[in-house]
Short mmCIF file of C-alpha atoms and ligand atoms in Angstrom, two decimals:
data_model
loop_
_atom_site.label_atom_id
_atom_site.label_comp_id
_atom_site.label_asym_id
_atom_site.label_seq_id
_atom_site.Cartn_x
_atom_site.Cartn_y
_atom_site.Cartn_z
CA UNK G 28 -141.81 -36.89 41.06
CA UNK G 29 -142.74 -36.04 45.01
CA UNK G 30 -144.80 -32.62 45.28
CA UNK G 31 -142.21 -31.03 46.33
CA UNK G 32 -140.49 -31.33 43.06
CA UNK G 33 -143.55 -30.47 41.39
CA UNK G 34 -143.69 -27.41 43.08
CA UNK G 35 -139.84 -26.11 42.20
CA UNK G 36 -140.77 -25.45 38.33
CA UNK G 37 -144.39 -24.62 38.76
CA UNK G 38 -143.98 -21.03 37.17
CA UNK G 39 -143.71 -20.24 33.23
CA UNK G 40 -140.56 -18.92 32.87
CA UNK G 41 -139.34 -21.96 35.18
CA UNK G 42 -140.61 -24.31 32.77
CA UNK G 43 -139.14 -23.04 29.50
CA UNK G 44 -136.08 -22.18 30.82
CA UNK G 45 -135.46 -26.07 32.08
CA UNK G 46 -136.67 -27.04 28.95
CA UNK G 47 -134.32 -25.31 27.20
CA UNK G 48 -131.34 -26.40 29.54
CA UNK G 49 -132.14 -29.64 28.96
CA UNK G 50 -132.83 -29.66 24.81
CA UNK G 51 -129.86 -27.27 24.28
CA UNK G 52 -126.56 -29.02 25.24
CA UNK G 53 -123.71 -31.30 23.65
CA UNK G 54 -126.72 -32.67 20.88
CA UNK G 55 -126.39 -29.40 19.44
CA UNK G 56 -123.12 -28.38 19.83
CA UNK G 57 -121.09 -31.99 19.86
CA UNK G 58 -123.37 -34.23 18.18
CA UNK G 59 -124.92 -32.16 15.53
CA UNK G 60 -121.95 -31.29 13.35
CA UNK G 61 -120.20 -34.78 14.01
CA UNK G 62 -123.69 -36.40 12.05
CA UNK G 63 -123.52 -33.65 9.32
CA UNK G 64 -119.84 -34.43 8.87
CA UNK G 65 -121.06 -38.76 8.72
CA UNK G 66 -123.78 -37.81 6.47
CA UNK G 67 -121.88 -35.93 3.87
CA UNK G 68 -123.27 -32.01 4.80
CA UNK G 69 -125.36 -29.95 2.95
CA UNK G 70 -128.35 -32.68 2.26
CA UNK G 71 -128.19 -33.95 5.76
CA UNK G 72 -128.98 -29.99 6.77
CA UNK G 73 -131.84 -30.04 4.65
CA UNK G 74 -133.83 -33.10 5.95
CA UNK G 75 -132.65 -32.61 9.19
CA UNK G 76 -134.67 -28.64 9.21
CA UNK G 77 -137.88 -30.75 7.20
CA UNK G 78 -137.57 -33.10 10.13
CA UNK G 79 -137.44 -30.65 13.09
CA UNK G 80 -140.15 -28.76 11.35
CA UNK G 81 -142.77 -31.03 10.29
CA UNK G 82 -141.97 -33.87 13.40
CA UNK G 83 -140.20 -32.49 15.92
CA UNK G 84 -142.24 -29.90 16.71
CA UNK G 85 -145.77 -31.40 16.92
CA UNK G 86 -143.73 -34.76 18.62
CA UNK G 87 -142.83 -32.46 21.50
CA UNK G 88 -146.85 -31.47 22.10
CA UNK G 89 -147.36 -35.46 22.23
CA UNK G 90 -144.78 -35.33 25.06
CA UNK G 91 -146.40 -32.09 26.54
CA UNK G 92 -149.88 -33.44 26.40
CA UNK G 93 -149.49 -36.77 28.38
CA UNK G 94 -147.35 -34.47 30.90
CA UNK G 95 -149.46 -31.95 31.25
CA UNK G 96 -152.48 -34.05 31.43
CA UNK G 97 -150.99 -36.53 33.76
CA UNK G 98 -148.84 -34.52 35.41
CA UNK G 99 -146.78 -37.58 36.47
CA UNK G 100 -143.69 -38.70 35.18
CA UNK G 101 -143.54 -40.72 32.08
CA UNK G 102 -143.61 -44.04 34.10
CA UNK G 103 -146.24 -42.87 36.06
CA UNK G 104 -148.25 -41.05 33.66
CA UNK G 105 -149.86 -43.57 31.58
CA UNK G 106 -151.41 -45.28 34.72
CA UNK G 107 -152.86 -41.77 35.71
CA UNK G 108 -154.50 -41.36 32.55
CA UNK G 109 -156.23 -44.83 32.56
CA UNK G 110 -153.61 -46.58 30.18
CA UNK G 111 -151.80 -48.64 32.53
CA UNK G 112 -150.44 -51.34 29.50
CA UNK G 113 -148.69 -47.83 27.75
CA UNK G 114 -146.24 -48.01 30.73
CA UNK G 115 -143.97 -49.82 28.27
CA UNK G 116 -143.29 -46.48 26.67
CA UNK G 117 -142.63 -44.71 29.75
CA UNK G 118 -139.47 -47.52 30.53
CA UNK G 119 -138.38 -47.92 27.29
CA UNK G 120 -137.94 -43.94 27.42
CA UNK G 121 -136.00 -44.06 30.74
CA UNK G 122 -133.68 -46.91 29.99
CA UNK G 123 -132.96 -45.05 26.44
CA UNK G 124 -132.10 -42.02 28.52
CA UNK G 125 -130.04 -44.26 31.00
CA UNK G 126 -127.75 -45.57 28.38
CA UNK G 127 -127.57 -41.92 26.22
CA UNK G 128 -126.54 -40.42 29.98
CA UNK G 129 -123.40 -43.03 30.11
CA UNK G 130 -121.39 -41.78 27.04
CA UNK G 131 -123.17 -38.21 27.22
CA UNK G 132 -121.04 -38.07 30.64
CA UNK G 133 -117.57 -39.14 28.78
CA UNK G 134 -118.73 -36.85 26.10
CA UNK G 135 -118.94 -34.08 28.63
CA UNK G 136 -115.84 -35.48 30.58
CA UNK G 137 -114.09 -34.31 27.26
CA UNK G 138 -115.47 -31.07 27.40
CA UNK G 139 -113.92 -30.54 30.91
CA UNK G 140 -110.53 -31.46 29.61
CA UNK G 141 -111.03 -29.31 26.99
CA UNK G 142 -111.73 -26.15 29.47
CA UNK G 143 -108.99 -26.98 31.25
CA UNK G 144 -106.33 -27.73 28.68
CA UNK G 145 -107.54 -23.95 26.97
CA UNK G 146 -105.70 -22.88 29.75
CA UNK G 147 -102.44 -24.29 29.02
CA UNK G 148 -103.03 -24.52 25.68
CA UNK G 149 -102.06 -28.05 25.42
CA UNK G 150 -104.33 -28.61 21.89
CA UNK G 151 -103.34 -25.57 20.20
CA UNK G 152 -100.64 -26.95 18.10
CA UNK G 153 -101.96 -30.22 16.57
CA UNK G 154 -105.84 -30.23 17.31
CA UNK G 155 -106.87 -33.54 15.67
CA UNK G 156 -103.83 -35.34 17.13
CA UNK G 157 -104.91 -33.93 20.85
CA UNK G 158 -108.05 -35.39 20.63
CA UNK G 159 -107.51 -38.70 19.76
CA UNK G 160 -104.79 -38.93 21.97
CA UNK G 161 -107.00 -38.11 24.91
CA UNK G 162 -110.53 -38.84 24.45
CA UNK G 163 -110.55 -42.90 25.00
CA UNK G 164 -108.31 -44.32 27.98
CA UNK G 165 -107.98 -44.16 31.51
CA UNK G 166 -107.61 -39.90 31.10
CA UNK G 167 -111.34 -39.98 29.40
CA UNK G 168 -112.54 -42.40 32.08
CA UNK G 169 -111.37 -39.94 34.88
CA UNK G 170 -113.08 -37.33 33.39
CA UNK G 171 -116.43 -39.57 33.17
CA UNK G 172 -116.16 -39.90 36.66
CA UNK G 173 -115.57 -36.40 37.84
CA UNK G 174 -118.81 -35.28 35.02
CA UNK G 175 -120.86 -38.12 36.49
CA UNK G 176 -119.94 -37.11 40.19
CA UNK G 177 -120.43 -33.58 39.83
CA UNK G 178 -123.64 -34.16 37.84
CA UNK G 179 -125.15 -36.68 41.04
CA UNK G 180 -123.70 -34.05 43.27
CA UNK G 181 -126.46 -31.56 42.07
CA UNK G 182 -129.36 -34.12 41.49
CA UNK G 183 -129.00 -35.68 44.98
CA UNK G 184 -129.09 -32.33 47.02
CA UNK G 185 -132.20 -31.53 44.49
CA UNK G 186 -130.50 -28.08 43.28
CA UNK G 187 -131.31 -28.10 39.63
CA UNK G 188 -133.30 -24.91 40.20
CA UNK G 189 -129.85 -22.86 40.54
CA UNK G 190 -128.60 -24.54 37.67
CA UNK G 191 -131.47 -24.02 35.58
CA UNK G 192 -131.59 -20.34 36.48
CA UNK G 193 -127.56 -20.24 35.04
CA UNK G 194 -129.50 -21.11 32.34
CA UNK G 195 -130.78 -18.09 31.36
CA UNK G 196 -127.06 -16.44 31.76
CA UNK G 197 -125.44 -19.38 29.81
CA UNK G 198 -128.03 -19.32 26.85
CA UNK G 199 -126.53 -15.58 25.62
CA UNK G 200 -122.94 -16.39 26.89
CA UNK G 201 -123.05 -19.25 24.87
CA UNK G 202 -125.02 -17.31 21.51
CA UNK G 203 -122.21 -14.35 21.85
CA UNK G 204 -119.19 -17.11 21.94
CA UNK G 205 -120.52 -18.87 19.33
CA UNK G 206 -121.03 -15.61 17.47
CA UNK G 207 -117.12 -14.43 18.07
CA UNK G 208 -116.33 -17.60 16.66
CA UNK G 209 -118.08 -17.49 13.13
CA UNK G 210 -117.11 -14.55 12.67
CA UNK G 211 -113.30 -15.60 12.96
CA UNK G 212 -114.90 -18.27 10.52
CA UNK G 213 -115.41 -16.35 7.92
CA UNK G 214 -112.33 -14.34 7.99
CA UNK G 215 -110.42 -17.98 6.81
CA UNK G 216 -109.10 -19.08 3.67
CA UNK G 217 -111.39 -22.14 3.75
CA UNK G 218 -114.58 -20.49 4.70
CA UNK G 219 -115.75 -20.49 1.32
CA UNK G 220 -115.53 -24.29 1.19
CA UNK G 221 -117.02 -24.94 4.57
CA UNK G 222 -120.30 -22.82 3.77
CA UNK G 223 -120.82 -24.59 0.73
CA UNK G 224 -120.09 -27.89 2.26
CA UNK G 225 -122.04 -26.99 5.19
CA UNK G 226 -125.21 -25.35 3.73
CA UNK G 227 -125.04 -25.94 -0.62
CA UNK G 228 -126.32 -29.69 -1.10
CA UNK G 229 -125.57 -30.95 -4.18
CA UNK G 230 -128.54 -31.79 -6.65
CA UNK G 231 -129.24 -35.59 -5.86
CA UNK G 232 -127.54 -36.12 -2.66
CA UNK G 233 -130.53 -35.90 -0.65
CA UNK G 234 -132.35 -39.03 -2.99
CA UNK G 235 -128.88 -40.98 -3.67
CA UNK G 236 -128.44 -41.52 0.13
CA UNK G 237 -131.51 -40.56 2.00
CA UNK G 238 -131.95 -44.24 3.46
CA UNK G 239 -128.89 -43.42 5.87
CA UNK G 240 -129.53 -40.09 5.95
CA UNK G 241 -132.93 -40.05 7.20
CA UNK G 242 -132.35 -41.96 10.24
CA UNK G 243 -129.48 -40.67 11.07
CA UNK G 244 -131.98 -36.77 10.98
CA UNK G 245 -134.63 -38.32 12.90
CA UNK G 246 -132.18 -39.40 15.79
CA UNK G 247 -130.30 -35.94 15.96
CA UNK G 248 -133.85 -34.49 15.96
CA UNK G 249 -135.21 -36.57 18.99
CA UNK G 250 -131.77 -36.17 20.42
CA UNK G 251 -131.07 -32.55 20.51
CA UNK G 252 -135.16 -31.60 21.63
CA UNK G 253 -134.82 -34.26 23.98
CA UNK G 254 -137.65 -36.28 22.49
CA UNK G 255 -138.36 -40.11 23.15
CA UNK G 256 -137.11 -39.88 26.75
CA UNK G 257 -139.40 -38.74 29.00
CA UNK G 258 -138.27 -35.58 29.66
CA UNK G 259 -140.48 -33.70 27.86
CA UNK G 260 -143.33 -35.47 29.63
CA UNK G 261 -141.94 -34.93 32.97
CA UNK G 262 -141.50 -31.14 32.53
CA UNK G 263 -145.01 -30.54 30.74
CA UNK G 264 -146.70 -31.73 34.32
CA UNK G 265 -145.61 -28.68 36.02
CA UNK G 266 -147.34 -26.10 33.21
CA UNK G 267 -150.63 -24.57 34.26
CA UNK G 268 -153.66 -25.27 32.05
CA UNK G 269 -153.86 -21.53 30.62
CA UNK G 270 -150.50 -21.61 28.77
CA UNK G 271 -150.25 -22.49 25.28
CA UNK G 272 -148.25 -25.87 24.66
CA UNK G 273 -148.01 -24.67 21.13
CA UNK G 274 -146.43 -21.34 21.63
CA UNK G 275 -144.00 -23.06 24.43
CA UNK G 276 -142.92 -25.70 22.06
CA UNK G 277 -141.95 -23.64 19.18
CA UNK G 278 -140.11 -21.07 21.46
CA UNK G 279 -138.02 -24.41 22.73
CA UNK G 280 -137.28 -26.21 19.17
CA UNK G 281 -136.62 -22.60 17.43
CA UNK G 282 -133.60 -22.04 20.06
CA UNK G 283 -132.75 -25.16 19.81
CA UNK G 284 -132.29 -25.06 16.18
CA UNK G 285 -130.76 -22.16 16.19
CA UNK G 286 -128.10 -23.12 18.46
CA UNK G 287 -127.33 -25.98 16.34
CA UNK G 288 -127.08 -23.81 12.93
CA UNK G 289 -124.99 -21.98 14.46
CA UNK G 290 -122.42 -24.69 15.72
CA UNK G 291 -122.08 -25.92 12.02
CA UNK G 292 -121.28 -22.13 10.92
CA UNK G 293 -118.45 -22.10 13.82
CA UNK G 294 -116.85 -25.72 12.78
CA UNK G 295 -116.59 -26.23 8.89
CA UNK G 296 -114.94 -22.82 8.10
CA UNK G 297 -112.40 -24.48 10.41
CA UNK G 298 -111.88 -27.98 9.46
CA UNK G 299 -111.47 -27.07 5.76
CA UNK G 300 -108.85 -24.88 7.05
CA UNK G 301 -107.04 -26.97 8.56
CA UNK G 302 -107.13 -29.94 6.09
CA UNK G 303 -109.36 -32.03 8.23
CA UNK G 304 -111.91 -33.84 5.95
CA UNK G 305 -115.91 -33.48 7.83
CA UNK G 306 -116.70 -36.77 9.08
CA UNK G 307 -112.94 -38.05 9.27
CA UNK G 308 -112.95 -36.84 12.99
CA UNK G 309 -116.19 -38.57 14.15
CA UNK G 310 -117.40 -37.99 17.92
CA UNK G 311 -114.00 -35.64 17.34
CA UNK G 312 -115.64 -32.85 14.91
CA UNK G 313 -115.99 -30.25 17.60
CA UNK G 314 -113.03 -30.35 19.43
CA UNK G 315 -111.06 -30.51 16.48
CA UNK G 316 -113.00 -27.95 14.82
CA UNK G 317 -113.04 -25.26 17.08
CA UNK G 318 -110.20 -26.47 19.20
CA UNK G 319 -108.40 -25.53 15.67
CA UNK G 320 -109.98 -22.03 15.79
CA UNK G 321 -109.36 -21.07 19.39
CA UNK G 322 -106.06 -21.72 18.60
CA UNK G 323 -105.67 -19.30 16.11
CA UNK G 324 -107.58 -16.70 18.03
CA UNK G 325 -105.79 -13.76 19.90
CA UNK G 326 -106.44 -14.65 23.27
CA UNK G 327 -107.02 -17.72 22.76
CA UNK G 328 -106.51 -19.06 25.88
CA UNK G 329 -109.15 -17.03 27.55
CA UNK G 330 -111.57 -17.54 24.79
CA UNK G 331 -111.05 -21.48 25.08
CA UNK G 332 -111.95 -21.70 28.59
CA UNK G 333 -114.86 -19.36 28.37
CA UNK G 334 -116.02 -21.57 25.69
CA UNK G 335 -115.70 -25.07 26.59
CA UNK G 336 -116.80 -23.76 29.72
CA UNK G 337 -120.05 -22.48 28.97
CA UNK G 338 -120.20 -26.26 26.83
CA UNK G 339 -119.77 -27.69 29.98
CA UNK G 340 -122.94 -25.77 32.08
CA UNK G 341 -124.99 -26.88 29.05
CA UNK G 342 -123.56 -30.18 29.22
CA UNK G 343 -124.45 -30.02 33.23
CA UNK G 344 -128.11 -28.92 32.60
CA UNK G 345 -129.04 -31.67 30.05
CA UNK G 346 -127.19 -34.29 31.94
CA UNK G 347 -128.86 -33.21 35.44
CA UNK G 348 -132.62 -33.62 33.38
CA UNK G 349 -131.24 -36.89 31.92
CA UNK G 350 -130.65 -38.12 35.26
CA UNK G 351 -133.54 -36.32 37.09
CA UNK G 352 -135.84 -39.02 34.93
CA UNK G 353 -134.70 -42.17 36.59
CA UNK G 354 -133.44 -40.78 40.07
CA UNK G 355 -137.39 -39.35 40.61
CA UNK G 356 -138.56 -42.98 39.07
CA UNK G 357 -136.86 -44.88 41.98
CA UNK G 358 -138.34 -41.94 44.46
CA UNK G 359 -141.79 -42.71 43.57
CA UNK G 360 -141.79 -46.35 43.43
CA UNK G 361 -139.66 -47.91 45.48
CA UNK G 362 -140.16 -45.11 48.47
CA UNK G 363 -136.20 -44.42 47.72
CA UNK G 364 -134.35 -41.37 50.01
CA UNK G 365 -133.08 -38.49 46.56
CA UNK G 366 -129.58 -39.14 48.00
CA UNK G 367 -129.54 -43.14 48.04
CA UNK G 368 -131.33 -43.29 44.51
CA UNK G 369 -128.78 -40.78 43.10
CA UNK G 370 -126.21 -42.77 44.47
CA UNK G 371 -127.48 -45.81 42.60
CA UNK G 372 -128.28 -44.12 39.19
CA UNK G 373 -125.28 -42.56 39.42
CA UNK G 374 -122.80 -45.67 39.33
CA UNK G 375 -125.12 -47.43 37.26
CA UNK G 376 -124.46 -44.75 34.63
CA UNK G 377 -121.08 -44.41 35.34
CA UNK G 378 -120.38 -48.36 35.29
CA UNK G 379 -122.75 -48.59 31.91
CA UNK G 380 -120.30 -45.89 30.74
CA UNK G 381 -117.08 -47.49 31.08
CA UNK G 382 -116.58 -49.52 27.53
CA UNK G 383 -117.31 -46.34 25.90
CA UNK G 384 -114.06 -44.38 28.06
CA UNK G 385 -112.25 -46.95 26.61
CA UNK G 386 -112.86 -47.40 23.21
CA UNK G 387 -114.48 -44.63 20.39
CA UNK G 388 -116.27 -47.34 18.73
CA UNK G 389 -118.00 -48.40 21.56
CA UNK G 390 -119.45 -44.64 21.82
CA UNK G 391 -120.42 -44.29 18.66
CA UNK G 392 -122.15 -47.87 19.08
CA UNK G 393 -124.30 -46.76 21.89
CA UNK G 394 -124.89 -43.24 20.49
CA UNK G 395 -126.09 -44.78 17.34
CA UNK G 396 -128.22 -47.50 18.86
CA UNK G 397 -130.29 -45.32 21.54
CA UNK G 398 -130.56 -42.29 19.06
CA UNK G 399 -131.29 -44.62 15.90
CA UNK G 400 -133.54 -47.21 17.99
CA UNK G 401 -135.04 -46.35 21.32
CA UNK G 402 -135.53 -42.54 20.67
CA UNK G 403 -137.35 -43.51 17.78
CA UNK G 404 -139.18 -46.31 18.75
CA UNK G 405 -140.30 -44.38 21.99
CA UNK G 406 -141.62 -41.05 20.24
CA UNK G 407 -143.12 -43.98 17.92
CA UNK G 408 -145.32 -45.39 20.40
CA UNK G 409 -146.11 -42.02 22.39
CA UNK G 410 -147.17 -41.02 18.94
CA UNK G 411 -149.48 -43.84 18.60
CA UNK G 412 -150.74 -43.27 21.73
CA UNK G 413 -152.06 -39.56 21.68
CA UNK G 414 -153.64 -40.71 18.16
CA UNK G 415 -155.20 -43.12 18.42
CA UNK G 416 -155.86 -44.41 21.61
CA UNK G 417 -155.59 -41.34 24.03
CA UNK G 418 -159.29 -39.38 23.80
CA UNK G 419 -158.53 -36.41 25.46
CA UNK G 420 -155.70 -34.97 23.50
CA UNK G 421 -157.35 -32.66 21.55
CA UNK G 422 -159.15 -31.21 24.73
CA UNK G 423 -155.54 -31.27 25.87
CA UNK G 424 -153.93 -29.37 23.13
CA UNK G 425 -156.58 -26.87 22.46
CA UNK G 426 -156.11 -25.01 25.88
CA UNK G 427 -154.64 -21.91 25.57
CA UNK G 428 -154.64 -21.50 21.89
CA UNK G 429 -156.57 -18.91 19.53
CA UNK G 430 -156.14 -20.48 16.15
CA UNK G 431 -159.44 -23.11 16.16
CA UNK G 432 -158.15 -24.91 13.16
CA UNK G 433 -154.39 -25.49 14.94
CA UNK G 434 -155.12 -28.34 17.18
CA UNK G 435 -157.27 -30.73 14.68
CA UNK G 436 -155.08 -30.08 12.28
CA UNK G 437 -152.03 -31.39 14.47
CA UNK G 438 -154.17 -34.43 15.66
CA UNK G 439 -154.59 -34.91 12.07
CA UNK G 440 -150.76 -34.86 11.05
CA UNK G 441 -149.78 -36.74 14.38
CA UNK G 442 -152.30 -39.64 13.16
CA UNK G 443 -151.13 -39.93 10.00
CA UNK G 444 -147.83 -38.33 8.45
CA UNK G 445 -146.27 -38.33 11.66
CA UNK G 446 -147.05 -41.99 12.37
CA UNK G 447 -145.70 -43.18 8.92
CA UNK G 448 -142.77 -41.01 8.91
CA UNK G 449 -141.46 -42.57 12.19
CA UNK G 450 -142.43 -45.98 11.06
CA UNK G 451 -140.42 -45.78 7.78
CA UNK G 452 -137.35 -44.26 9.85
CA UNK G 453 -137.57 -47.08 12.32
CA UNK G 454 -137.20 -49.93 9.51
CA UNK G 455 -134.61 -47.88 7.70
CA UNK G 456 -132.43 -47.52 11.53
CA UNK G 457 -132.89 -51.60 12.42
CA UNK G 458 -131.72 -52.26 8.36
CA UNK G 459 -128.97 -50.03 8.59
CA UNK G 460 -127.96 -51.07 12.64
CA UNK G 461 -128.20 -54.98 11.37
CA UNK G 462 -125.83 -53.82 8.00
CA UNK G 463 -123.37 -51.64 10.22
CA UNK G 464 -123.12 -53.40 13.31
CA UNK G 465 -120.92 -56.58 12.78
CA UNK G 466 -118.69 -54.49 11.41
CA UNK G 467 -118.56 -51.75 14.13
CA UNK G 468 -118.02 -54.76 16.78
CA UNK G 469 -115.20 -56.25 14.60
CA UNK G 470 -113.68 -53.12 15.07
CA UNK G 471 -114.04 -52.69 18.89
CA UNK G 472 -110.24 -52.82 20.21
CA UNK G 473 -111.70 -54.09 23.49
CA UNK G 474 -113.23 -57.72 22.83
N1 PFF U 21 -131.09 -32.55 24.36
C1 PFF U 21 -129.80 -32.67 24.98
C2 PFF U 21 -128.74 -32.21 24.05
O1 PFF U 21 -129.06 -31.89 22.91
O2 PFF U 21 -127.62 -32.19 24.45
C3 PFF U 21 -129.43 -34.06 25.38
C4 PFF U 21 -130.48 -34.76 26.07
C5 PFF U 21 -130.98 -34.27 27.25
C6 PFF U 21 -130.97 -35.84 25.49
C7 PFF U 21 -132.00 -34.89 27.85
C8 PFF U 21 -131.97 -36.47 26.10
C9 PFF U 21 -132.50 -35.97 27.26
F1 PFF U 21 -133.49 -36.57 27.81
#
């Protein structure tokens, strides 16, 4: 990051608020329900919660604790703090984010048809049929590329601050849309059905499949709070000493959470409504989901665009910190002018993104690998860092807070539950990757 960045988001409210643009975005609102619908409902909801809880929240302190100490970015950092061979985390971070940001773009490309079709209406009579005739092909590559310009559009010119200031409009647009549409939820004849899908697991669901289903939680968790991927990191080195990580953190993953909660509440009413099994629509769930209850919404044309178009600002804001990462990386090392290393990230992205316009398995491939594998095996190591190795995280940590026993105790649980939990995830992701994948590449239509 040049000081001039550093400067841009050097107040508090600066800092949470781009923190929360970035964690709350298409994890919570696309990708959350889709991996409740894969991993059968209810039980997924449950570990998922244990997971944000008891990892997620003290993982994002590791994150805020090499950032804030450093204050470098996560490629940077390590050096700075006298740990030059930890580097390796710092990259592996960035190329995760690389590859997320190249279907996370297509993703979002959807989300722009989707605003604009609300207009016409074009989805309102046969909502699962819409979307998979429009979300792989040369239409869903268009849309990559006018998400992926518009995105380098803001990061080269170095206007995030605007965006992250529509931040704190979009967060209650978004809250109040989302609210409108549970409530039409629950005034449907298969509400009942979708709430105890949704939020009733079924006694021994959790323990008859928990070897898929805990990866599968740990990813969305790393995912959605933007864990494993530098970002974190990056933001924490603009926070003054006197602020409490803690309180920060929990402010972040509680919204966060919430958000997501509340995206579940607005799709399964919907899709047992409709007849549409969970998980039969995949990467689909949301647009079929509450594309199917827009459409039976007075004024539901206006209520589609203001939806998917709030989506899409939260879409922008995540993407912009996705891409922020790598475009600042090739600032600081290689002496690189914002608009030339934007240019280059960019059409990396957007060339790396391609396969995944064309083909649903692809997606799915890559979302599974980078949330499954690198996101874990990044927060793994950054873990294992401010353990064991790093000696001043406690120091680090303790700034700011009132509660004396708070920060050994999360040293404590970083060491040791933390450590093992991620480690037992990680061999259950690779077993389940190395079972899935031939399969998954059998089935890609473009080999
Ligand atoms: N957390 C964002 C979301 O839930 O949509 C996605 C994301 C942003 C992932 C930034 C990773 C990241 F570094």
């Amino acid at each position: 990051m040049s000081s001039t960045d550093r400067e841009q988001w050097a107040t508090r409210i600066g800092f949470i608020l781009a923190a929360v643009g970035s964690a709350v975005g298409l994890g919570n609102i696309w990708r959350f329900p889709f991996q409740v619908g894969q991993e059968g409902g209810a039980a997924f909801l449950v570990v998922y919660l244990a997971f944000i809880i008891l990892i997620g929240l003290p993982a994002i302190l590791v994150e805020f604790v090499i950032g804030r100490r450093s204050e470098r970015n996560p490629i940077d950092a390590f050096e700075r703090l006298g740990y030059r061979a930890w580097t390796i985390a710092g990259l592996l971070g960035v190329l995760g984010g690389f590859i997320i940001m190249s279907f996370y773009s297509v993703v979002a490309g959807w989300v722009t048809r989707y605003t604009l079709a609300s207009a016409t209406g074009a989805y309102f009579a046969e909502p699962a049929e819409y979307f998979m005739d429009i979300a792989a092909g040369t239409d869903a590559l268009l849309f990559h590329l006018l998400f992926m310009g518009l995105t380098a559009i803001i990061v080269g010119l170095g206007i995030q601050r605007g965006i992250e200031m529509a931040v704190k409009l979009l967060v209650p647009a978004l809250v109040a849309l989302m609210v409108l549409l549970i409530v039409y939820g629950f005034t449907l004849d298969g509400a009942v059905q979708g709430y105890a899908y949704y939020l009733s697991p079924e006694p021994g669901a959790i323990a008859a499949n928990w070897t898929s289903i805990l990866p599968a939680a740990a990813g969305q968790a790393f995912f959605t709070l933007s864990l494993g991927m530098g970002i974190m990191i990056t933001y924490a080195s603009y926070i003054d000493d006197e602020r409490s990580l803690v309180g920060d953190g929990a402010w972040i993953v509680g919204l966060d959470t919430a958000i997501a909660i509340m995206a579940g509440l607005m799709i399964f009413p919907v899709l047992f409504t409709i007849g549409v099994e969970p998980g039969a629509g995949g990467a689909g769930e949301l647009f079929i989901g509450v594309g199917g209850a827009i459409a039976g919404l007075p004024g539901s044309r206006i209520i589609g665009v203001l939806f998917f178009g709030t989506v899409l600002v939260a879409a922008l804001s995540s993407a912009i910190s996705l891409t922020e990462v790598t475009v600042s990386f090739l600032i600081d090392r290689f002496g690189l002018d914002r608009p030339v290393a934007t240019g280059i990230v960019a059409g990396g992205i957007f060339l790396l993104g391609i396969p995944t316009a064309l083909d649903l398995m692809v997606l799915e491939l890559y979302d599974q690998v980078t949330a499954e594998l690198f996101l874990p095996l990044t927060v793994f190591l950054l873990v294992l860092f401010v353990g064991w190795f790093y000696d001043e995280a406690l120091d680090e940590v303790s700034k700011g807070v009132s509660a004396d026993w708070l920060p050994g105790a999360w040293l404590w649980h970083v060491r040791t539950i933390i450590l093992v939990v991620i480690g037992i995830t990680l061999i259950l992701s690779i077993q389940g990757l190395i079972e899935t994948l031939p399969e998954t590449i059998e089935a890609i239509e473009l080999l």
